[in-house]
Structures are given as structure tokens and as C-alpha cells.
PDB file of C-alpha atoms in Angstrom:
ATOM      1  CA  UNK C 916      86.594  86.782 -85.927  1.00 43.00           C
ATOM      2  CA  UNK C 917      82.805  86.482 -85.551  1.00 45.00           C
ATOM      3  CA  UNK C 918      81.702  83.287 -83.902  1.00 46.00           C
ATOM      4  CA  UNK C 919      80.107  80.982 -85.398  1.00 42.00           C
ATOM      5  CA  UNK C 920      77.134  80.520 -83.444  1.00 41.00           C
ATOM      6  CA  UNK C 921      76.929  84.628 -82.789  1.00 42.00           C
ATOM      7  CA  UNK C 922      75.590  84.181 -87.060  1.00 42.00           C
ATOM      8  CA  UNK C 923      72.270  85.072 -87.844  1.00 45.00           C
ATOM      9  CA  UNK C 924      70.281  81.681 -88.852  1.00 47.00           C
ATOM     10  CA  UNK C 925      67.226  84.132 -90.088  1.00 49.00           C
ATOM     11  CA  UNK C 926      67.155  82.792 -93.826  1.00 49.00           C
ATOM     12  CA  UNK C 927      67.540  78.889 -92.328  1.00 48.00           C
ATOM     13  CA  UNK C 928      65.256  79.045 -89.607  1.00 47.00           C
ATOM     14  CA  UNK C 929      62.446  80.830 -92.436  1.00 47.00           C
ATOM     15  CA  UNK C 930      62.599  78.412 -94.715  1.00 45.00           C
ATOM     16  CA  UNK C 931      62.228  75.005 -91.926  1.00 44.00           C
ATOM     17  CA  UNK C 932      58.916  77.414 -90.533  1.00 44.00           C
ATOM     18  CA  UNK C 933      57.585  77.542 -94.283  1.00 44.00           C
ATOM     19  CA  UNK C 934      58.304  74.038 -95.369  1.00 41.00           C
ATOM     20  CA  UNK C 935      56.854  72.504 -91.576  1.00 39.00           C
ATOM     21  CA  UNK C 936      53.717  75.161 -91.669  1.00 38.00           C
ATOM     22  CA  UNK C 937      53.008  73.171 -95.723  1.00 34.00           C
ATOM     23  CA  UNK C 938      53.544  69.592 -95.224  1.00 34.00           C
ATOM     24  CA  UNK C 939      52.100  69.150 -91.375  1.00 34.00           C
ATOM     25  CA  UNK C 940      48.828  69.566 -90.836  1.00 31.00           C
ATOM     26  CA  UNK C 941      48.120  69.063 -86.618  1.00 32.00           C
ATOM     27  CA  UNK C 942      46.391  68.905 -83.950  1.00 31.00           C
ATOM     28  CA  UNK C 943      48.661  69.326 -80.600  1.00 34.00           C
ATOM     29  CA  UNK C 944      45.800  70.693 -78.366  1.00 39.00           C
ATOM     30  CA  UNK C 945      46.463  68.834 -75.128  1.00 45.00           C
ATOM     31  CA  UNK C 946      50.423  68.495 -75.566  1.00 46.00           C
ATOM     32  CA  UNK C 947      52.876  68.996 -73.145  1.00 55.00           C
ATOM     33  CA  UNK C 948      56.742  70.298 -73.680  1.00 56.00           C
ATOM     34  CA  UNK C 949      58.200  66.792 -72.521  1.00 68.00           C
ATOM     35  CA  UNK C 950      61.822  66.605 -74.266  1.00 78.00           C
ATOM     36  CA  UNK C 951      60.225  68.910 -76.688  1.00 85.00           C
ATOM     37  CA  UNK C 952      61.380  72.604 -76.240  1.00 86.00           C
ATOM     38  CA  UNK C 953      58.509  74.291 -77.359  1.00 89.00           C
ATOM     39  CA  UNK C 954      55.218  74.589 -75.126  1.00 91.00           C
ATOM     40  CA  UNK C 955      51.568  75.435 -76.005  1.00 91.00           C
ATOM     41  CA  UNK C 956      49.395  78.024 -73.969  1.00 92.00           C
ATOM     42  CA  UNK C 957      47.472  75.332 -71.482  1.00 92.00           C
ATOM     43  CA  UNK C 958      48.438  75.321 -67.900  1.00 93.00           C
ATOM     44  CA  UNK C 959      47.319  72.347 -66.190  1.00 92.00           C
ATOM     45  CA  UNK C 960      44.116  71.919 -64.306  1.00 92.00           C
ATOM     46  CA  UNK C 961      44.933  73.294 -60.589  1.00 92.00           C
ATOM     47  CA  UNK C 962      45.501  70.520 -58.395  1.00 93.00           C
ATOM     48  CA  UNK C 963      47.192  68.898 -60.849  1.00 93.00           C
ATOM     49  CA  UNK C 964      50.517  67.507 -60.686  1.00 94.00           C
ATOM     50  CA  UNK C 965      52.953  66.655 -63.948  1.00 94.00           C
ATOM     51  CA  UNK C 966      56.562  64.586 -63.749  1.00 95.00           C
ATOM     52  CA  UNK C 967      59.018  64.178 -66.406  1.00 94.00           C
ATOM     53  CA  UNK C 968      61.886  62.003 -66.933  1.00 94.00           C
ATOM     54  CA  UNK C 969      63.909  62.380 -70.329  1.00 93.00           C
ATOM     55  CA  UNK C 970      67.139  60.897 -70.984  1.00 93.00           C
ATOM     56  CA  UNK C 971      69.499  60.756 -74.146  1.00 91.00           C
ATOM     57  CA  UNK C 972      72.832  61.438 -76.371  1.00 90.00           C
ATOM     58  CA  UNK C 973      73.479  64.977 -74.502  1.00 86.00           C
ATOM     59  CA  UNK C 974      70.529  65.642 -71.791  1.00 85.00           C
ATOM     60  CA  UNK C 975      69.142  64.250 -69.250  1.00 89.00           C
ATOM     61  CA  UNK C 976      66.753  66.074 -67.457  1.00 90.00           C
ATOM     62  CA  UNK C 977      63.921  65.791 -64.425  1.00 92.00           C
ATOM     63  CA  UNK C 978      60.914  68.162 -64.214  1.00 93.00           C
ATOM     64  CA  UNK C 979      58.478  68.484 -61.620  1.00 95.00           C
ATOM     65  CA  UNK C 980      55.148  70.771 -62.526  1.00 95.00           C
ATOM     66  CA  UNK C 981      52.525  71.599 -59.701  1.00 96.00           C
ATOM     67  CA  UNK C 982      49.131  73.515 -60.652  1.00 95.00           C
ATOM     68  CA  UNK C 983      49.127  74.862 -56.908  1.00 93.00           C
ATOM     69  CA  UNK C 984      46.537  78.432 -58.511  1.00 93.00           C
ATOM     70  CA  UNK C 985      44.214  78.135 -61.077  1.00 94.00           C
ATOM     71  CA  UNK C 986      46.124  79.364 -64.515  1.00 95.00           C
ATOM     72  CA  UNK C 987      49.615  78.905 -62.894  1.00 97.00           C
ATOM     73  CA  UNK C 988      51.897  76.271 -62.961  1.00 96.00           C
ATOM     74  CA  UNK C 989      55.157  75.880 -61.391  1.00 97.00           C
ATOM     75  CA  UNK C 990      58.115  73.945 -62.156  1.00 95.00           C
ATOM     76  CA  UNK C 991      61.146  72.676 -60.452  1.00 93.00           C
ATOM     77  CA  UNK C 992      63.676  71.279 -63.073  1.00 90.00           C
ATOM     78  CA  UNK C 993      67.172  69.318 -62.852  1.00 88.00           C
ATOM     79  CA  UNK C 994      69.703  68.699 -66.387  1.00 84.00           C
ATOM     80  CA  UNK C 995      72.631  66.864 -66.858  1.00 84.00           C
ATOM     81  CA  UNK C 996      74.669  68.184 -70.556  1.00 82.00           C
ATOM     82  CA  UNK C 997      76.870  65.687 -71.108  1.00 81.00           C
ATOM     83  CA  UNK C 998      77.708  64.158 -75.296  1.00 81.00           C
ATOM     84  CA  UNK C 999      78.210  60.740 -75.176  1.00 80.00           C
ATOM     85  CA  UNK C1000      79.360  61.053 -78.713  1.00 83.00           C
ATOM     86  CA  UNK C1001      82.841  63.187 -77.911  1.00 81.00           C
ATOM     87  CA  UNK C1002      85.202  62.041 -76.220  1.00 80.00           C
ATOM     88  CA  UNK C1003      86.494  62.983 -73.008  1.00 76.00           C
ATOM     89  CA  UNK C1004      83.515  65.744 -73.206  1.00 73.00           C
ATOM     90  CA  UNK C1005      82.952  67.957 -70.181  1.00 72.00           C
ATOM     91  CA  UNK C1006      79.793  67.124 -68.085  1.00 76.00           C
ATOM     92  CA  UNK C1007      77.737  70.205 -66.980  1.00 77.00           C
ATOM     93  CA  UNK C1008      74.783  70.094 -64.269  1.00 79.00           C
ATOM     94  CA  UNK C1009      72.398  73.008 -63.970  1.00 80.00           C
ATOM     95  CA  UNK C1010      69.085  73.634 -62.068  1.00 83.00           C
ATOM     96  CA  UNK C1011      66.006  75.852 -62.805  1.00 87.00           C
ATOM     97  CA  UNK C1012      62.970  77.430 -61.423  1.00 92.00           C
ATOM     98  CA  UNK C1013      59.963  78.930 -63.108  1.00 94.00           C
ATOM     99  CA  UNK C1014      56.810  79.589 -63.464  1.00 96.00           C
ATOM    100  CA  UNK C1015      54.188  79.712 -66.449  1.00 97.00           C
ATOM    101  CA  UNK C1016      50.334  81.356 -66.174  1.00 97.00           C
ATOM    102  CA  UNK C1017      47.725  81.253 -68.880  1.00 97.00           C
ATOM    103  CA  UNK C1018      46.629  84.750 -69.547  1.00 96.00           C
ATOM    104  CA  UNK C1019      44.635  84.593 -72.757  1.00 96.00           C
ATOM    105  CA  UNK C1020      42.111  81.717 -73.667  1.00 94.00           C
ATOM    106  CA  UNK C1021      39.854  81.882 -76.843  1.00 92.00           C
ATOM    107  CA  UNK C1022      36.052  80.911 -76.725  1.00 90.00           C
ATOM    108  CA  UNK C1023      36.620  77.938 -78.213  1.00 87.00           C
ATOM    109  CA  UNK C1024      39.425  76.962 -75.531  1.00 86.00           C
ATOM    110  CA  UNK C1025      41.487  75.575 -78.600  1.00 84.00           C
ATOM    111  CA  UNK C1026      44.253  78.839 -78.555  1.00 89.00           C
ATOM    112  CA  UNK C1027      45.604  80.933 -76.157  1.00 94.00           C
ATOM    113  CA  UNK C1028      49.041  82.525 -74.831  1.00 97.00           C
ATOM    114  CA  UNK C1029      51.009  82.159 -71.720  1.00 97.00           C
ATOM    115  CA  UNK C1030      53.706  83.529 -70.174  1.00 97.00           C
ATOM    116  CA  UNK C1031      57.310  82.045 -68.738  1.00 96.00           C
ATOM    117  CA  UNK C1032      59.398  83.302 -65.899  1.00 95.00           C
ATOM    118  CA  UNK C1033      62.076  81.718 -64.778  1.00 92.00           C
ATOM    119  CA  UNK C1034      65.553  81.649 -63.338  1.00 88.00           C
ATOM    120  CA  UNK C1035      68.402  78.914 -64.538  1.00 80.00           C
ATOM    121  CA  UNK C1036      69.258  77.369 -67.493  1.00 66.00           C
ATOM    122  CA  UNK C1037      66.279  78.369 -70.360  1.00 62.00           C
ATOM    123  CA  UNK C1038      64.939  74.942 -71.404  1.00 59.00           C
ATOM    124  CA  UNK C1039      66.510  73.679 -74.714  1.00 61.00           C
ATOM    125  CA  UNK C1040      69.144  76.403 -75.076  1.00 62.00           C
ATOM    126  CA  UNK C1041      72.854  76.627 -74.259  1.00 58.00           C
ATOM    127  CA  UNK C1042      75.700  78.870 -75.336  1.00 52.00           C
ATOM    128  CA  UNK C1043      79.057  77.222 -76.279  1.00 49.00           C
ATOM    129  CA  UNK C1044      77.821  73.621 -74.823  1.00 47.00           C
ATOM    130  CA  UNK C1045      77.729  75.296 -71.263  1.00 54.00           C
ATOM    131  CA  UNK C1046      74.407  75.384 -69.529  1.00 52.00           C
ATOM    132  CA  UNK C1047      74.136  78.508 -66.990  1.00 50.00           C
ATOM    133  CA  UNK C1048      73.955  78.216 -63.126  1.00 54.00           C
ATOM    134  CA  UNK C1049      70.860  79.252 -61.361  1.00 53.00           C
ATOM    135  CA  UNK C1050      71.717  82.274 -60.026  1.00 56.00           C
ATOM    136  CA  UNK C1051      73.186  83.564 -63.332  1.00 70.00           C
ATOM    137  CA  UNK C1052      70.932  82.978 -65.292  1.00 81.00           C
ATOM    138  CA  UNK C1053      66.843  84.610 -66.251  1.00 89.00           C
ATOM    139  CA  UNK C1054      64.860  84.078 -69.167  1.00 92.00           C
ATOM    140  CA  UNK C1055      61.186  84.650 -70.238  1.00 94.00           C
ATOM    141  CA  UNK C1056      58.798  83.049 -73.015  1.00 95.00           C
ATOM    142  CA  UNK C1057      55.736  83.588 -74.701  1.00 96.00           C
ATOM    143  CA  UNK C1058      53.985  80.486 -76.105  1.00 96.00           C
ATOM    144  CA  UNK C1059      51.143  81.569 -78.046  1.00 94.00           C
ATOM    145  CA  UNK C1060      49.259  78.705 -79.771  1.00 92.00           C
ATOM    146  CA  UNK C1061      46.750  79.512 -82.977  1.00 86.00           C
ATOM    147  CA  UNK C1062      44.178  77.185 -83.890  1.00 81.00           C
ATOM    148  CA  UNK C1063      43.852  77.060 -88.038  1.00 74.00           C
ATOM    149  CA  UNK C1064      41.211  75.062 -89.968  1.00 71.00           C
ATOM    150  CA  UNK C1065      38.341  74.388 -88.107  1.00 70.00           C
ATOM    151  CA  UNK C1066      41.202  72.358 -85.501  1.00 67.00           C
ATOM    152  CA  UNK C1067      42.816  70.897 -87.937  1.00 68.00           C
ATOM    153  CA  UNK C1068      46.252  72.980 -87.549  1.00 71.00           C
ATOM    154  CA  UNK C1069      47.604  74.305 -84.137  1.00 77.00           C
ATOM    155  CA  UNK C1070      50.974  75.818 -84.588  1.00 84.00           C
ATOM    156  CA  UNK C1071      52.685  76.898 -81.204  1.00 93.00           C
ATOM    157  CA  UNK C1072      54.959  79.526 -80.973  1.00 94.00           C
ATOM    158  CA  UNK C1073      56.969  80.379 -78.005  1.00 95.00           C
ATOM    159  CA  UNK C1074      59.399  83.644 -78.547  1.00 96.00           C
ATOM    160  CA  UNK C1075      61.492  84.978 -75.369  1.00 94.00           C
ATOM    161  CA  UNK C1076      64.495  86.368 -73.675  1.00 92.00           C
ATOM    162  CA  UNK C1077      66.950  85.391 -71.374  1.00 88.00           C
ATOM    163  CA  UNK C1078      70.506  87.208 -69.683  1.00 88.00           C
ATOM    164  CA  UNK C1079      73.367  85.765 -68.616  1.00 80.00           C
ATOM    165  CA  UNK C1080      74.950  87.508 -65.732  1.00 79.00           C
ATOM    166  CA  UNK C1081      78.656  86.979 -65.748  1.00 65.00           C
ATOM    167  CA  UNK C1082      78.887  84.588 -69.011  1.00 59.00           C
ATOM    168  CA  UNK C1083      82.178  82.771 -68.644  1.00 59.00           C
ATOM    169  CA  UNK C1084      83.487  84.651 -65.212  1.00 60.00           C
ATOM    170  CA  UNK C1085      84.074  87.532 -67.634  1.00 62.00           C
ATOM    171  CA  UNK C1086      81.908  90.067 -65.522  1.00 64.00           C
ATOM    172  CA  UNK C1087      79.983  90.711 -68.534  1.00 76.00           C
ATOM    173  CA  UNK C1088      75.820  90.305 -69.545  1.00 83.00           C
ATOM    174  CA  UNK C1089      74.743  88.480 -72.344  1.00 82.00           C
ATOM    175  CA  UNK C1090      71.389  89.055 -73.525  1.00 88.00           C
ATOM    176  CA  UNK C1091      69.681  86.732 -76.530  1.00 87.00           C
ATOM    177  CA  UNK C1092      66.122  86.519 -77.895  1.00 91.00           C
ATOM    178  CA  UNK C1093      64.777  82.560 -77.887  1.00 90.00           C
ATOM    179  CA  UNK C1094      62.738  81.157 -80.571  1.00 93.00           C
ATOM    180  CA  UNK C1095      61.188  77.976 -80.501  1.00 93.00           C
ATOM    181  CA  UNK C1096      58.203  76.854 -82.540  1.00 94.00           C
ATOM    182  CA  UNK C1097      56.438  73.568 -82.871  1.00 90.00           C
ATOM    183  CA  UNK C1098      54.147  71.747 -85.433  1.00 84.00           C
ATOM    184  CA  UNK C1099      52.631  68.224 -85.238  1.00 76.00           C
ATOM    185  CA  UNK C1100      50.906  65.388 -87.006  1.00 77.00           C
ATOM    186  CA  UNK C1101      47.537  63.472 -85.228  1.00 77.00           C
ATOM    187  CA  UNK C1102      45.540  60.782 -87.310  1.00 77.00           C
ATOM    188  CA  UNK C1103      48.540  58.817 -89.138  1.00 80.00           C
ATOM    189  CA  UNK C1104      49.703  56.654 -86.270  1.00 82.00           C
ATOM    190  CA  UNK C1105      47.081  55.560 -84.117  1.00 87.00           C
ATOM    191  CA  UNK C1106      47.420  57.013 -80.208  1.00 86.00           C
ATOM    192  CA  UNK C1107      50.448  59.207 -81.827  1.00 85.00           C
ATOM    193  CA  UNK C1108      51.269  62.254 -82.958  1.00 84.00           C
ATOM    194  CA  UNK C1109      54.288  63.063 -85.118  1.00 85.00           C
ATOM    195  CA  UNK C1110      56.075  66.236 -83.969  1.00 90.00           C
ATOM    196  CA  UNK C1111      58.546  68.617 -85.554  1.00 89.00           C
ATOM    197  CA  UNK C1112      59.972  71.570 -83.948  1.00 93.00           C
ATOM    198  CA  UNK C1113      62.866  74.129 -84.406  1.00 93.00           C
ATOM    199  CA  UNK C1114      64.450  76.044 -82.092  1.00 92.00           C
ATOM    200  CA  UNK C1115      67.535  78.672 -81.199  1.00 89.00           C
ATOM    201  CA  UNK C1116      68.835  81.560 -79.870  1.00 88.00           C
ATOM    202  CA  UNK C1117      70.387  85.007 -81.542  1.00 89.00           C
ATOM    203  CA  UNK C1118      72.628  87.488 -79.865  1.00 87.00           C
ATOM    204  CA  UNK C1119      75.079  87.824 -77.127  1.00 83.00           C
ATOM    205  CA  UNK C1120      73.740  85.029 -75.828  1.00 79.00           C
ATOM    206  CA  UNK C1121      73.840  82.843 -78.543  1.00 80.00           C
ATOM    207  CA  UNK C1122      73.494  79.278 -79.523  1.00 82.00           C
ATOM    208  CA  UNK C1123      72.976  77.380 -82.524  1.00 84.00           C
ATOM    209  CA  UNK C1124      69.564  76.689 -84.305  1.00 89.00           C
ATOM    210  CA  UNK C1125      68.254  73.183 -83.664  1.00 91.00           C
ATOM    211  CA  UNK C1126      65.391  71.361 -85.300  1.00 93.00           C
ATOM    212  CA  UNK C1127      63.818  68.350 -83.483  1.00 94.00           C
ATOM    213  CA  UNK C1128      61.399  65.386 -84.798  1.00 94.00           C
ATOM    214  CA  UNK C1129      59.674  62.836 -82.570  1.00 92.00           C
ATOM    215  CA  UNK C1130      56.813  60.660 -82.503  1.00 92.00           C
ATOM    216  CA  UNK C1131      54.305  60.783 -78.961  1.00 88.00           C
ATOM    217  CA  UNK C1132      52.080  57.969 -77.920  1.00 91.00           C
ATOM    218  CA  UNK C1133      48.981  58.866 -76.284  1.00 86.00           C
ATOM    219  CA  UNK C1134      47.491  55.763 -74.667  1.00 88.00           C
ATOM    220  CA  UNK C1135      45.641  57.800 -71.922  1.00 86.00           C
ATOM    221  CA  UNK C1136      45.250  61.133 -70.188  1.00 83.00           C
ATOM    222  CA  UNK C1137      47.816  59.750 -67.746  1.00 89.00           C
ATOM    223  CA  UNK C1138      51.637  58.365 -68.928  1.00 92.00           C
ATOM    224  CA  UNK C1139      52.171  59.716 -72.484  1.00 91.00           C
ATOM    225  CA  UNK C1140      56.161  58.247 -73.629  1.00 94.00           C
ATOM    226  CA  UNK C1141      57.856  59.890 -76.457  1.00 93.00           C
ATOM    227  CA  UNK C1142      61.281  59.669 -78.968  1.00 95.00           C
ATOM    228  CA  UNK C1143      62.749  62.109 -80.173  1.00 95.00           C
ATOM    229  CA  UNK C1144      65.903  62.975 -82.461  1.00 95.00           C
ATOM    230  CA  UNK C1145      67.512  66.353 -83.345  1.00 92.00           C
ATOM    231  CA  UNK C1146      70.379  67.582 -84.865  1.00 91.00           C
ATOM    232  CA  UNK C1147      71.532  71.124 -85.441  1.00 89.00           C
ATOM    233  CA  UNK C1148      70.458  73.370 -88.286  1.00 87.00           C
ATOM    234  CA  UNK C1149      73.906  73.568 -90.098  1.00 85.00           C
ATOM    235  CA  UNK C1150      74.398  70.186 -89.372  1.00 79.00           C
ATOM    236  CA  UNK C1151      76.722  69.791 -86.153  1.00 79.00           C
ATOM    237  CA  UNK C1152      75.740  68.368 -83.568  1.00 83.00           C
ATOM    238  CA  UNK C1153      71.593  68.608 -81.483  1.00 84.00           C
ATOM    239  CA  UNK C1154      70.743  66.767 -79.058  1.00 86.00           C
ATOM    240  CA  UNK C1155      70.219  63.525 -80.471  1.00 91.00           C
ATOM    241  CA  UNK C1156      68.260  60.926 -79.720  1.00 94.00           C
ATOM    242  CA  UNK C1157      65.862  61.218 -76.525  1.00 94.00           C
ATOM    243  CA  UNK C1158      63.303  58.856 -74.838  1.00 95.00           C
ATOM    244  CA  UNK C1159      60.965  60.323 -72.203  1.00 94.00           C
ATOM    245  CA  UNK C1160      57.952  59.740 -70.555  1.00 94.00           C
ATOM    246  CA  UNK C1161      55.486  62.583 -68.879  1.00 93.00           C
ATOM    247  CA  UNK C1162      53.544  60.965 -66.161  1.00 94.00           C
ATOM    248  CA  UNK C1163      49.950  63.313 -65.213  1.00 92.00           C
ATOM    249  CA  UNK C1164      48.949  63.130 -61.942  1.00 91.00           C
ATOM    250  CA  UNK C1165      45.451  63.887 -60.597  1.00 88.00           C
ATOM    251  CA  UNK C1166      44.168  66.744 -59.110  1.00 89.00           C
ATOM    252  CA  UNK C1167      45.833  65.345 -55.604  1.00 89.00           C
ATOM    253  CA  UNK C1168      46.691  69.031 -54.139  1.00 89.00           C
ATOM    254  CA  UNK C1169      43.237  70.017 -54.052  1.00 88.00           C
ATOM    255  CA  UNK C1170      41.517  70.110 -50.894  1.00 84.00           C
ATOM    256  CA  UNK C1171      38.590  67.920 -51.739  1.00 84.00           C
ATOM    257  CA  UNK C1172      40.584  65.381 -53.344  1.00 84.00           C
ATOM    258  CA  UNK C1173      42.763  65.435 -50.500  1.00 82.00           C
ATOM    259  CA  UNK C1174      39.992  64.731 -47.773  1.00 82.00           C
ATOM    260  CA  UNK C1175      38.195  62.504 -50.057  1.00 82.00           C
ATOM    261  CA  UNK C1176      41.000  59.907 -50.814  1.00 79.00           C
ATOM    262  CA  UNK C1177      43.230  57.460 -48.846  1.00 75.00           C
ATOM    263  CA  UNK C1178      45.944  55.146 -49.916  1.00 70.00           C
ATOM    264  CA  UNK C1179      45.498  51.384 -49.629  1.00 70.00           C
ATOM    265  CA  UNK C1180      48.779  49.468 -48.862  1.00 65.00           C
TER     266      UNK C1180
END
């Protein structure tokens, strides 16, 4: 018997991209992934450091982002997958490593597409509530973001890969294309914008579709918190609710910044 999360979600995951690209009107230039799965094009301005702490029903999670070349970022990343909603549920800790660099830019610097490489668990997937180990695990993504409306509409996009070497100590490879995409609402909350994404994985490699919704509060260029909840397409169980707060450092690994600056005690 098929599994159930080895279905096709095609007609599903079509009609939450229609109904998301006709109700939200956005603008989610400056953005970053934070508990959100999706990610636009930007990389960070080099020098530039990024830290993010997330925390909620299944995941927990630490990331670490340093713009150490101009169009690259790179990311060091911790999870903890455990449901406080099951009992008794099995607790599953998994590293990853990648990397992300900005390829494409418009003229207008409002769209663009990147690139993902990375090794561990693929952010905001998992196959049977297991998350892979480092060395078993590589995936790939594309976010491409596309600027509609004079600005008034960016919709990111962020399709990908990833194989699982060895999938349940079966000595076996499970491949499975990602999907994620994102939309977002500015100008309705002050400082906030309104986000809705939907995201999953089809093949070997499977898991089941998720859609998330959260709100993010902007107060600055420099500590941007966010809540989140999501549940699963077909209605079992997402991730839940999240809280998480992305913290933007300045452009402290640059040498002139470096030379230029002290710390007072």
C-alpha cells in the first residue's frame, strides 16, 4: 500500500498558490526566511552578520548567517523535532550547513534569484517526522523572487532537491523535489507584514504539504520578531505555533569596520 505522504498534493497545493496569488497583494522586499521556510533572492550585505532563534509546538531551531563574500552567505544551523502535542513522541536533533549566493539581480534591485547548497536536514522538510543527519543528507534550492505591480506584489518562489543517503538504515537513496513558495501582506498592520506560505516535498523523499501564516513586526533594520502557525495541507498535523526573532548585525566582519570600532565596557 502506497503511503500516504508518497501522494501527489499537485491539485491541493494549485489551488492554495491561486487563492494566496488573488487575495494578497505584498511587498516582502527586505524579508528574511526566519521560521518561515521560504526565502527571497537577497543575500545580505557582506560583512554582515544575521542570528535566529525560533522556538515552538515541534521545532526549535538556531541559525547563524555570515556575509563573509559579497553575494554569498553562509549558514550554520541547529533543530530540535520534537511534538509537544503527542505523547511520549520521539525527539530528533539534526544539524546543517549551507550556503546561498545571489546570482541574478534586476535593474530595479526589487527581483532576483539565488541559489542553495547545503548538506543536513533541508529547512522546513522532513520525511516520516524524522529529520536527516548531516552526513546523509544534501539538498539544493532556487528562490527566485518576481516583483508585480509597480512593487506592489513580490511573490517568492524557492523550488529544489534534496537525497537522502541511506533513508532509514535501509542502504537505499531517496531523492524528492522541494517546493516552497511565499506571499505577504505590508500596509494593514503598521511595522507588520502578514505572511502566508506553503510548502512540501514529492517523491521518494517525501513529506507532507504544509501551509504556514504569520504576522512580522518590523520596528527597525535590526531585531525583526515574528508568530507564526501552520498546520498540514490535509489537515494533520504542521508545525504549529512558532515565535522567533531574527536579530541583524552590522557589517562587523569587514575590515574597516573592524579597525574603526571598539567596545566600551
Amino acid at each position: 500500500m502506497k503511503n500516504k505522504y508518497e501522494r501527489t498534493d499537485w491539485f491541493l497545493m494549485v489551488q492554495f498558490l491561486l487563492l494566496t496569488f488573488i487575495l494578497l497583494p505584498v511587498f516582502l522586499h527586505k524579508a528574511k526566511a526566519q521560521q518561515f521556510n521560504t526565502d527571497n533572492y537577497l543575500t545580505m550585505p557582506h560583512g554582515t552578520g544575521t542570528f535566529v532563534i525560533t522556538a515552538g509546538q515541534r521545532n526549535a531551531a538556531m541559525i547563524s548567517s555570515f556575509a563573509l563574500i559579497p553575494k554569498f552567505e553562509f549558514f550554520v544551523q541547529a533543530n530540535l523535532f520534537r511534538d509537544t502535542r503527542v505523547e511520549n513522541y520521539v525527539q530528533h536533533f539534526t544539524t546543517t550547513i549551507y550556503a546561498k549566493y545571489m546570482f541574478w539581480v534586476n535593474k530595479a534591485n526589487n527581483g532576483g534569484a539565488a541559489v542553495f547548497l547545503g548538506m543536513g536536514r533541508s529547512p522546513g522538510y522532513f520525511a516520516n517526522t524524522e529529520y536527516t543527519r548531516l552526513r546523509e543528507n544534501i539538498w539544493t534550492a532556487f528562490p527566485i523572487t518576481i516583483p508585480l505591480f509597480k512593487n506592489m506584489i513580490t511573490w517568492d518562489l524557492m523550488p529544489g532537491a534534496m537525497v537522502d543517503f541511506d533513508p532509514k538504515d535501509n542502504e537505499q537513496t531517496a531523492w524528492g523535489f522541494t517546493w516552497s513558495t511565499r506571499l505577504g501582506i505590508y500596509k494593514i498592520i503598521p511595522k507588520t507584514a502578514i505572511v502566508v506560505e506553503a510548502y512540501g516535498t514529492e517523491g521518494q523523499a517525501a513529506s507532507p504539504a504544509e501551509y504556514k501564516v504569520g504576522l512580522r513586526y518590523e520596528p527597525n533594520d535590526y531585531i525583526v520578531p515574528a508568530i507564526t502557525y501552520s498546520s498540514q495541507l490535509q489537515g494533520g498535523y504542521g508545525a504549529g505555533f512558532e515565535i522567533g526573532i531574527v536579530i541583524f548585525a552590522p557589517q562587523f566582519l569587514k575590515k574597516d569596520f573592524i579597525k574603526n570600532n571598539h567596545i566600551t565596557y
